[in-house]
Amino acid sequence: MLTQTTTRVLEPSDLDAALAVLDREPVANAFVTSRVQVAGLDPWRLGGEMWGWYEDGMLTSLCYAGANLVPICATPRAVRAFADRARRAGRRCSSIVGPAEPTAQLWRLLEPNWGPARDVRAHQPLMVTDRMPGTITPDPYVRRIRKDEMDTIMPACVAMFTEEVGVSPMAGDGGLLYQARVAELVGSGRSFARLDEHGKVVFKAEIGAATDRACQIQGVWVAPEYRGKGLAAPAMAAVLRYALADVAPVVSLYVNDFNTAARRTYRRVGFEEVGAFMSVLF
């Protein structure tokens, strides 16, 4: 018996069905779920379209198509359909990111038209914890950044982004969108840092995507002159304590596989690898 399949752009009336798909993998899908919970499925508010893949009339897979292209609970047949739609639309995103297997398939299908990429990070361990470490004392000097400290935190944010992504977030629009995102995190109380005696940021991290089931730590950065001094693990434990107490019962992050120092630090704080993401950067 043939299975009837189709793909289409979801509408606001599809919200409950989309959330049901997202809820199947609350940790891996935290980024998109957090956006959908706030903005719904209206493309203008969401910042992109949500594509749906249907089998026998049931929504089974999603793909967020905005600044990032993100396959969600995507089966191989769904990925092929999403790749076809993406090719027809042309590349509008700055990256493809998501669980490693469907993202790799999506990139294989799109690379002949969209390639070459600026960078491909094929294996980024996804790490998770739901408890505080028993052997690491949280750094008492790590605290929330206040709204009047934007000038303090921004240089560290720019340095982290440039080091991590390979381009400055201040390019293009002069950094307006990036500054707005940093201000949003600061305003919501999800930006954290430790300052030295001169008021300079020596460690920073944010709690980015957040739902009632899971949240994601991002933008972890230690000032170069403080690296290798044992600062990162207690500082991460402090951010983890805020996340578990104030945001969600499960905390995740993903990290480049070649960043062995960071992976070692996260394991010390109690994070365990549960899967992998992949990122394709343009």
mmCIF file of C-alpha atoms in Angstrom:
data_model
loop_
_atom_site.group_PDB
_atom_site.id
_atom_site.type_symbol
_atom_site.label_atom_id
_atom_site.label_comp_id
_atom_site.label_asym_id
_atom_site.label_seq_id
_atom_site.Cartn_x
_atom_site.Cartn_y
_atom_site.Cartn_z
ATOM 1 C CA MET A 1 0.000 0.000 0.000
ATOM 2 C CA LEU A 2 1.405 3.399 -0.981
ATOM 3 C CA THR A 3 1.845 6.060 1.674
ATOM 4 C CA GLN A 4 0.464 9.459 0.734
ATOM 5 C CA THR A 5 3.059 12.164 1.460
ATOM 6 C CA THR A 6 3.264 15.895 1.034
ATOM 7 C CA THR A 7 5.164 18.916 2.303
ATOM 8 C CA ARG A 8 3.890 22.456 2.842
ATOM 9 C CA VAL A 9 4.483 25.662 4.754
ATOM 10 C CA LEU A 10 2.701 25.441 8.099
ATOM 11 C CA GLU A 11 0.158 28.040 9.174
ATOM 12 C CA PRO A 12 -0.735 29.375 12.640
ATOM 13 C CA SER A 13 -3.602 26.856 12.804
ATOM 14 C CA ASP A 14 -0.999 24.044 12.676
ATOM 15 C CA LEU A 15 0.611 25.134 15.948
ATOM 16 C CA ASP A 16 -0.560 22.250 18.156
ATOM 17 C CA ALA A 17 0.536 19.634 15.630
ATOM 18 C CA ALA A 18 3.937 21.305 15.237
ATOM 19 C CA LEU A 19 4.460 21.490 18.998
ATOM 20 C CA ALA A 20 3.611 17.792 19.274
ATOM 21 C CA VAL A 21 6.428 16.980 16.841
ATOM 22 C CA LEU A 22 8.859 19.290 18.622
ATOM 23 C CA ASP A 23 7.961 17.720 21.958
ATOM 24 C CA ARG A 24 9.200 14.328 20.789
ATOM 25 C CA GLU A 25 12.810 15.465 21.274
ATOM 26 C CA PRO A 26 12.682 18.329 23.803
ATOM 27 C CA VAL A 27 16.449 18.670 24.243
ATOM 28 C CA ALA A 28 17.538 18.533 20.600
ATOM 29 C CA ASN A 29 14.624 20.746 19.549
ATOM 30 C CA ALA A 30 14.915 23.341 22.319
ATOM 31 C CA PHE A 31 16.113 26.120 19.988
ATOM 32 C CA VAL A 32 13.184 25.878 17.586
ATOM 33 C CA THR A 33 10.634 25.012 20.284
ATOM 34 C CA SER A 34 11.524 28.140 22.247
ATOM 35 C CA ARG A 35 10.960 30.304 19.171
ATOM 36 C CA VAL A 36 7.672 28.635 18.279
ATOM 37 C CA GLN A 37 6.338 28.901 21.820
ATOM 38 C CA VAL A 38 6.949 32.654 21.764
ATOM 39 C CA ALA A 39 6.118 33.502 18.161
ATOM 40 C CA GLY A 40 3.810 30.761 16.942
ATOM 41 C CA LEU A 41 4.023 29.823 13.267
ATOM 42 C CA ASP A 42 3.425 33.213 11.666
ATOM 43 C CA PRO A 43 6.530 33.647 9.446
ATOM 44 C CA TRP A 44 6.926 37.342 10.240
ATOM 45 C CA ARG A 45 6.954 36.781 14.014
ATOM 46 C CA LEU A 46 8.867 33.496 13.796
ATOM 47 C CA GLY A 47 11.593 34.945 11.601
ATOM 48 C CA GLY A 48 11.148 32.269 8.958
ATOM 49 C CA GLU A 49 8.867 29.575 7.621
ATOM 50 C CA MET A 50 8.126 26.238 9.226
ATOM 51 C CA TRP A 51 7.906 23.463 6.659
ATOM 52 C CA GLY A 52 5.904 20.367 7.482
ATOM 53 C CA TRP A 53 6.182 16.823 6.109
ATOM 54 C CA TYR A 54 2.999 14.771 6.179
ATOM 55 C CA GLU A 55 2.540 11.029 5.846
ATOM 56 C CA ASP A 56 -1.036 9.794 5.422
ATOM 57 C CA GLY A 57 -2.314 13.129 6.632
ATOM 58 C CA MET A 58 -0.198 13.169 9.821
ATOM 59 C CA LEU A 59 2.526 15.756 10.454
ATOM 60 C CA THR A 60 5.674 13.755 11.214
ATOM 61 C CA SER A 61 8.685 16.007 10.427
ATOM 62 C CA LEU A 62 9.506 19.710 10.402
ATOM 63 C CA CYS A 63 12.135 22.031 8.990
ATOM 64 C CA TYR A 64 12.653 25.581 10.229
ATOM 65 C CA ALA A 65 13.746 27.843 7.371
ATOM 66 C CA GLY A 66 14.942 31.208 8.654
ATOM 67 C CA ALA A 67 18.413 32.550 9.407
ATOM 68 C CA ASN A 68 19.213 28.878 10.023
ATOM 69 C CA LEU A 69 17.887 25.837 8.187
ATOM 70 C CA VAL A 70 17.042 23.268 10.867
ATOM 71 C CA PRO A 71 15.664 19.753 10.192
ATOM 72 C CA ILE A 72 13.480 18.549 13.067
ATOM 73 C CA CYS A 73 12.577 14.895 13.716
ATOM 74 C CA ALA A 74 13.249 14.536 9.985
ATOM 75 C CA THR A 75 13.074 11.136 8.329
ATOM 76 C CA PRO A 76 15.151 10.480 5.185
ATOM 77 C CA ARG A 77 12.089 10.976 2.953
ATOM 78 C CA ALA A 78 11.263 14.211 4.730
ATOM 79 C CA VAL A 79 14.833 15.457 4.330
ATOM 80 C CA ARG A 80 14.667 14.843 0.582
ATOM 81 C CA ALA A 81 11.430 16.831 0.379
ATOM 82 C CA PHE A 82 12.896 19.669 2.464
ATOM 83 C CA ALA A 83 16.011 19.724 0.255
ATOM 84 C CA ASP A 84 13.829 20.020 -2.853
ATOM 85 C CA ARG A 85 11.950 22.952 -1.347
ATOM 86 C CA ALA A 86 15.194 24.610 -0.201
ATOM 87 C CA ARG A 87 16.720 24.305 -3.667
ATOM 88 C CA ARG A 88 13.667 25.889 -5.268
ATOM 89 C CA ALA A 89 13.670 28.753 -2.762
ATOM 90 C CA GLY A 90 17.405 29.398 -3.004
ATOM 91 C CA ARG A 91 19.754 29.817 -0.061
ATOM 92 C CA ARG A 92 18.591 32.462 2.381
ATOM 93 C CA CYS A 93 20.142 31.075 5.565
ATOM 94 C CA SER A 94 23.568 31.654 7.079
ATOM 95 C CA SER A 95 23.841 28.078 8.342
ATOM 96 C CA ILE A 96 22.332 24.612 8.344
ATOM 97 C CA VAL A 97 22.295 23.165 11.845
ATOM 98 C CA GLY A 98 20.610 20.278 13.599
ATOM 99 C CA PRO A 99 20.976 16.630 14.629
ATOM 100 C CA ALA A 100 23.970 15.236 12.775
ATOM 101 C CA GLU A 101 22.359 12.493 10.677
ATOM 102 C CA PRO A 102 19.508 14.417 9.011
ATOM 103 C CA THR A 103 21.667 17.534 8.718
ATOM 104 C CA ALA A 104 24.383 15.562 6.929
ATOM 105 C CA GLN A 105 21.812 14.137 4.520
ATOM 106 C CA LEU A 106 20.334 17.582 3.916
ATOM 107 C CA TRP A 107 23.779 19.025 3.169
ATOM 108 C CA ARG A 108 24.660 16.182 0.773
ATOM 109 C CA LEU A 109 21.540 17.021 -1.218
ATOM 110 C CA LEU A 110 22.060 20.802 -1.134
ATOM 111 C CA GLU A 111 25.835 21.032 -1.534
ATOM 112 C CA PRO A 112 25.819 20.736 -5.358
ATOM 113 C CA ASN A 113 23.628 23.865 -5.498
ATOM 114 C CA TRP A 114 24.593 25.722 -2.342
ATOM 115 C CA GLY A 115 28.237 24.773 -1.894
ATOM 116 C CA PRO A 116 30.934 25.267 -1.108
ATOM 117 C CA ALA A 117 30.363 26.048 2.560
ATOM 118 C CA ARG A 118 32.690 28.303 4.503
ATOM 119 C CA ASP A 119 33.003 25.610 7.189
ATOM 120 C CA VAL A 120 31.444 22.230 7.927
ATOM 121 C CA ARG A 121 31.460 20.948 11.509
ATOM 122 C CA ALA A 122 30.246 17.420 11.015
ATOM 123 C CA HIS A 123 30.292 16.210 14.629
ATOM 124 C CA GLN A 124 29.425 18.486 17.536
ATOM 125 C CA PRO A 125 28.691 16.434 20.657
ATOM 126 C CA LEU A 126 25.354 17.237 22.291
ATOM 127 C CA MET A 127 25.825 17.172 26.064
ATOM 128 C CA VAL A 128 23.171 17.107 28.776
ATOM 129 C CA THR A 129 22.799 17.167 32.550
ATOM 130 C CA ASP A 130 19.943 17.455 35.014
ATOM 131 C CA ARG A 131 21.894 17.934 38.252
ATOM 132 C CA MET A 132 24.667 19.882 39.872
ATOM 133 C CA PRO A 133 28.145 18.320 40.023
ATOM 134 C CA GLY A 134 29.177 16.803 43.318
ATOM 135 C CA THR A 135 32.849 17.735 43.071
ATOM 136 C CA ILE A 136 32.859 21.265 41.574
ATOM 137 C CA THR A 137 31.987 24.289 43.717
ATOM 138 C CA PRO A 138 30.201 26.992 41.687
ATOM 139 C CA ASP A 139 32.205 30.192 41.253
ATOM 140 C CA PRO A 140 30.557 32.758 43.580
ATOM 141 C CA TYR A 141 31.741 35.637 41.375
ATOM 142 C CA VAL A 142 29.762 34.548 38.315
ATOM 143 C CA ARG A 143 26.593 36.623 38.220
ATOM 144 C CA ARG A 144 23.870 37.943 35.959
ATOM 145 C CA ILE A 145 24.822 40.864 33.749
ATOM 146 C CA ARG A 146 22.703 43.975 34.354
ATOM 147 C CA LYS A 147 21.023 46.011 31.653
ATOM 148 C CA ASP A 148 23.383 48.915 32.312
ATOM 149 C CA GLU A 149 26.404 46.673 31.611
ATOM 150 C CA MET A 150 25.896 46.184 27.866
ATOM 151 C CA ASP A 151 29.119 48.083 27.128
ATOM 152 C CA THR A 152 30.928 45.697 29.475
ATOM 153 C CA ILE A 153 29.652 42.438 28.019
ATOM 154 C CA MET A 154 29.576 43.306 24.294
ATOM 155 C CA PRO A 155 33.355 43.134 23.606
ATOM 156 C CA ALA A 156 33.455 39.640 25.121
ATOM 157 C CA CYS A 157 30.420 38.574 23.098
ATOM 158 C CA VAL A 158 31.981 39.857 19.873
ATOM 159 C CA ALA A 159 35.286 38.133 20.689
ATOM 160 C CA MET A 160 33.526 34.826 21.399
ATOM 161 C CA PHE A 161 31.427 34.956 18.231
ATOM 162 C CA THR A 162 34.378 35.881 16.025
ATOM 163 C CA GLU A 163 36.557 33.143 17.505
ATOM 164 C CA GLU A 164 33.801 30.522 17.278
ATOM 165 C CA VAL A 165 32.226 31.317 13.900
ATOM 166 C CA GLY A 166 35.187 32.823 12.078
ATOM 167 C CA VAL A 167 33.524 36.120 11.125
ATOM 168 C CA SER A 168 32.635 39.180 13.159
ATOM 169 C CA PRO A 169 28.984 39.645 14.137
ATOM 170 C CA MET A 170 29.529 43.379 13.557
ATOM 171 C CA ALA A 171 29.836 42.909 9.798
ATOM 172 C CA GLY A 172 26.969 43.523 7.411
ATOM 173 C CA ASP A 173 24.463 45.557 9.422
ATOM 174 C CA GLY A 174 27.061 46.983 11.784
ATOM 175 C CA GLY A 175 26.114 44.444 14.421
ATOM 176 C CA LEU A 176 22.584 45.752 15.017
ATOM 177 C CA LEU A 177 20.932 42.326 15.000
ATOM 178 C CA TYR A 178 23.653 40.802 17.158
ATOM 179 C CA GLN A 179 23.528 43.627 19.681
ATOM 180 C CA ALA A 180 19.758 43.264 19.846
ATOM 181 C CA ARG A 181 20.110 39.536 20.591
ATOM 182 C CA VAL A 182 22.680 40.181 23.332
ATOM 183 C CA ALA A 183 20.422 42.875 24.809
ATOM 184 C CA GLU A 184 17.508 40.429 24.764
ATOM 185 C CA LEU A 185 19.493 37.852 26.740
ATOM 186 C CA VAL A 186 20.724 40.468 29.203
ATOM 187 C CA GLY A 187 17.219 41.857 29.630
ATOM 188 C CA SER A 188 15.766 38.420 30.308
ATOM 189 C CA GLY A 189 18.398 37.667 32.953
ATOM 190 C CA ARG A 190 20.078 34.909 30.938
ATOM 191 C CA SER A 191 23.517 36.492 30.405
ATOM 192 C CA PHE A 192 26.208 35.639 32.965
ATOM 193 C CA ALA A 193 29.803 36.672 33.512
ATOM 194 C CA ARG A 194 32.665 36.962 35.935
ATOM 195 C CA LEU A 195 34.506 40.294 35.928
ATOM 196 C CA ASP A 196 38.020 40.903 37.160
ATOM 197 C CA GLU A 197 39.043 43.684 39.540
ATOM 198 C CA HIS A 198 39.216 46.114 36.613
ATOM 199 C CA GLY A 199 35.695 45.353 35.435
ATOM 200 C CA LYS A 200 36.819 43.271 32.440
ATOM 201 C CA VAL A 201 34.955 40.097 31.495
ATOM 202 C CA VAL A 202 37.084 37.004 32.132
ATOM 203 C CA PHE A 203 34.287 34.435 31.668
ATOM 204 C CA LYS A 204 30.877 34.632 30.068
ATOM 205 C CA ALA A 205 28.030 32.372 28.998
ATOM 206 C CA GLU A 206 24.340 32.662 28.221
ATOM 207 C CA ILE A 207 21.275 30.531 28.600
ATOM 208 C CA GLY A 208 19.954 30.802 25.073
ATOM 209 C CA ALA A 209 17.057 28.618 23.981
ATOM 210 C CA ALA A 210 14.724 27.846 26.874
ATOM 211 C CA THR A 211 11.489 25.911 27.259
ATOM 212 C CA ASP A 212 9.803 24.479 30.327
ATOM 213 C CA ARG A 213 11.478 21.118 29.598
ATOM 214 C CA ALA A 214 15.010 22.027 28.537
ATOM 215 C CA CYS A 215 17.386 24.927 28.035
ATOM 216 C CA GLN A 216 20.680 25.380 26.250
ATOM 217 C CA ILE A 217 23.860 27.062 27.458
ATOM 218 C CA GLN A 218 25.660 28.910 24.667
ATOM 219 C CA GLY A 219 28.407 31.438 24.034
ATOM 220 C CA VAL A 220 30.797 30.027 26.628
ATOM 221 C CA TRP A 221 34.027 32.023 26.559
ATOM 222 C CA VAL A 222 37.080 32.526 28.741
ATOM 223 C CA ALA A 223 39.409 35.468 28.108
ATOM 224 C CA PRO A 224 42.602 34.129 26.487
ATOM 225 C CA GLU A 225 44.870 35.272 29.305
ATOM 226 C CA TYR A 226 42.784 33.307 31.840
ATOM 227 C CA ARG A 227 42.655 30.017 29.942
ATOM 228 C CA GLY A 228 44.263 26.975 31.545
ATOM 229 C CA LYS A 229 43.906 28.412 35.051
ATOM 230 C CA GLY A 230 40.976 26.279 36.219
ATOM 231 C CA LEU A 231 38.415 29.066 35.874
ATOM 232 C CA ALA A 232 36.004 27.422 33.447
ATOM 233 C CA ALA A 233 34.611 24.484 35.424
ATOM 234 C CA PRO A 234 33.535 26.443 38.554
ATOM 235 C CA ALA A 235 32.166 29.205 36.321
ATOM 236 C CA MET A 236 30.156 26.701 34.276
ATOM 237 C CA ALA A 237 28.863 25.149 37.489
ATOM 238 C CA ALA A 238 27.611 28.581 38.528
ATOM 239 C CA VAL A 239 25.728 29.057 35.242
ATOM 240 C CA LEU A 240 24.351 25.520 35.528
ATOM 241 C CA ARG A 241 23.024 26.317 39.003
ATOM 242 C CA TYR A 242 21.139 29.339 37.655
ATOM 243 C CA ALA A 243 19.787 27.286 34.744
ATOM 244 C CA LEU A 244 18.483 24.418 36.875
ATOM 245 C CA ALA A 245 17.041 26.701 39.557
ATOM 246 C CA ASP A 246 15.410 29.311 37.331
ATOM 247 C CA VAL A 247 14.912 27.986 33.808
ATOM 248 C CA ALA A 248 14.476 24.257 33.121
ATOM 249 C CA PRO A 249 15.036 20.801 34.660
ATOM 250 C CA VAL A 250 17.413 19.690 31.881
ATOM 251 C CA VAL A 251 20.372 21.714 30.606
ATOM 252 C CA SER A 252 22.161 21.051 27.326
ATOM 253 C CA LEU A 253 24.900 22.436 25.122
ATOM 254 C CA TYR A 254 26.749 21.367 22.021
ATOM 255 C CA VAL A 255 30.436 21.781 21.385
ATOM 256 C CA ASN A 256 32.908 21.316 18.546
ATOM 257 C CA ASP A 257 34.487 17.870 18.717
ATOM 258 C CA PHE A 258 37.966 19.355 18.232
ATOM 259 C CA ASN A 259 37.573 21.544 21.349
ATOM 260 C CA THR A 260 38.941 18.929 23.713
ATOM 261 C CA ALA A 261 39.534 21.386 26.566
ATOM 262 C CA ALA A 262 35.888 22.495 26.560
ATOM 263 C CA ARG A 263 34.596 18.923 26.337
ATOM 264 C CA ARG A 264 36.775 17.959 29.292
ATOM 265 C CA THR A 265 35.461 20.921 31.299
ATOM 266 C CA TYR A 266 31.833 20.098 30.544
ATOM 267 C CA ARG A 267 32.344 16.470 31.579
ATOM 268 C CA ARG A 268 33.868 17.651 34.863
ATOM 269 C CA VAL A 269 30.723 19.697 35.509
ATOM 270 C CA GLY A 270 28.591 16.594 34.882
ATOM 271 C CA PHE A 271 27.494 16.933 31.263
ATOM 272 C CA GLU A 272 27.237 13.663 29.349
ATOM 273 C CA GLU A 273 27.248 13.169 25.590
ATOM 274 C CA VAL A 274 23.861 11.959 24.342
ATOM 275 C CA GLY A 275 24.106 12.621 20.605
ATOM 276 C CA ALA A 276 25.624 14.976 18.082
ATOM 277 C CA PHE A 277 24.758 18.068 16.088
ATOM 278 C CA MET A 278 26.202 19.222 12.781
ATOM 279 C CA SER A 279 26.680 22.769 11.510
ATOM 280 C CA VAL A 280 27.258 23.983 7.972
ATOM 281 C CA LEU A 281 28.372 27.635 7.922
ATOM 282 C CA PHE A 282 28.122 29.921 4.884
#
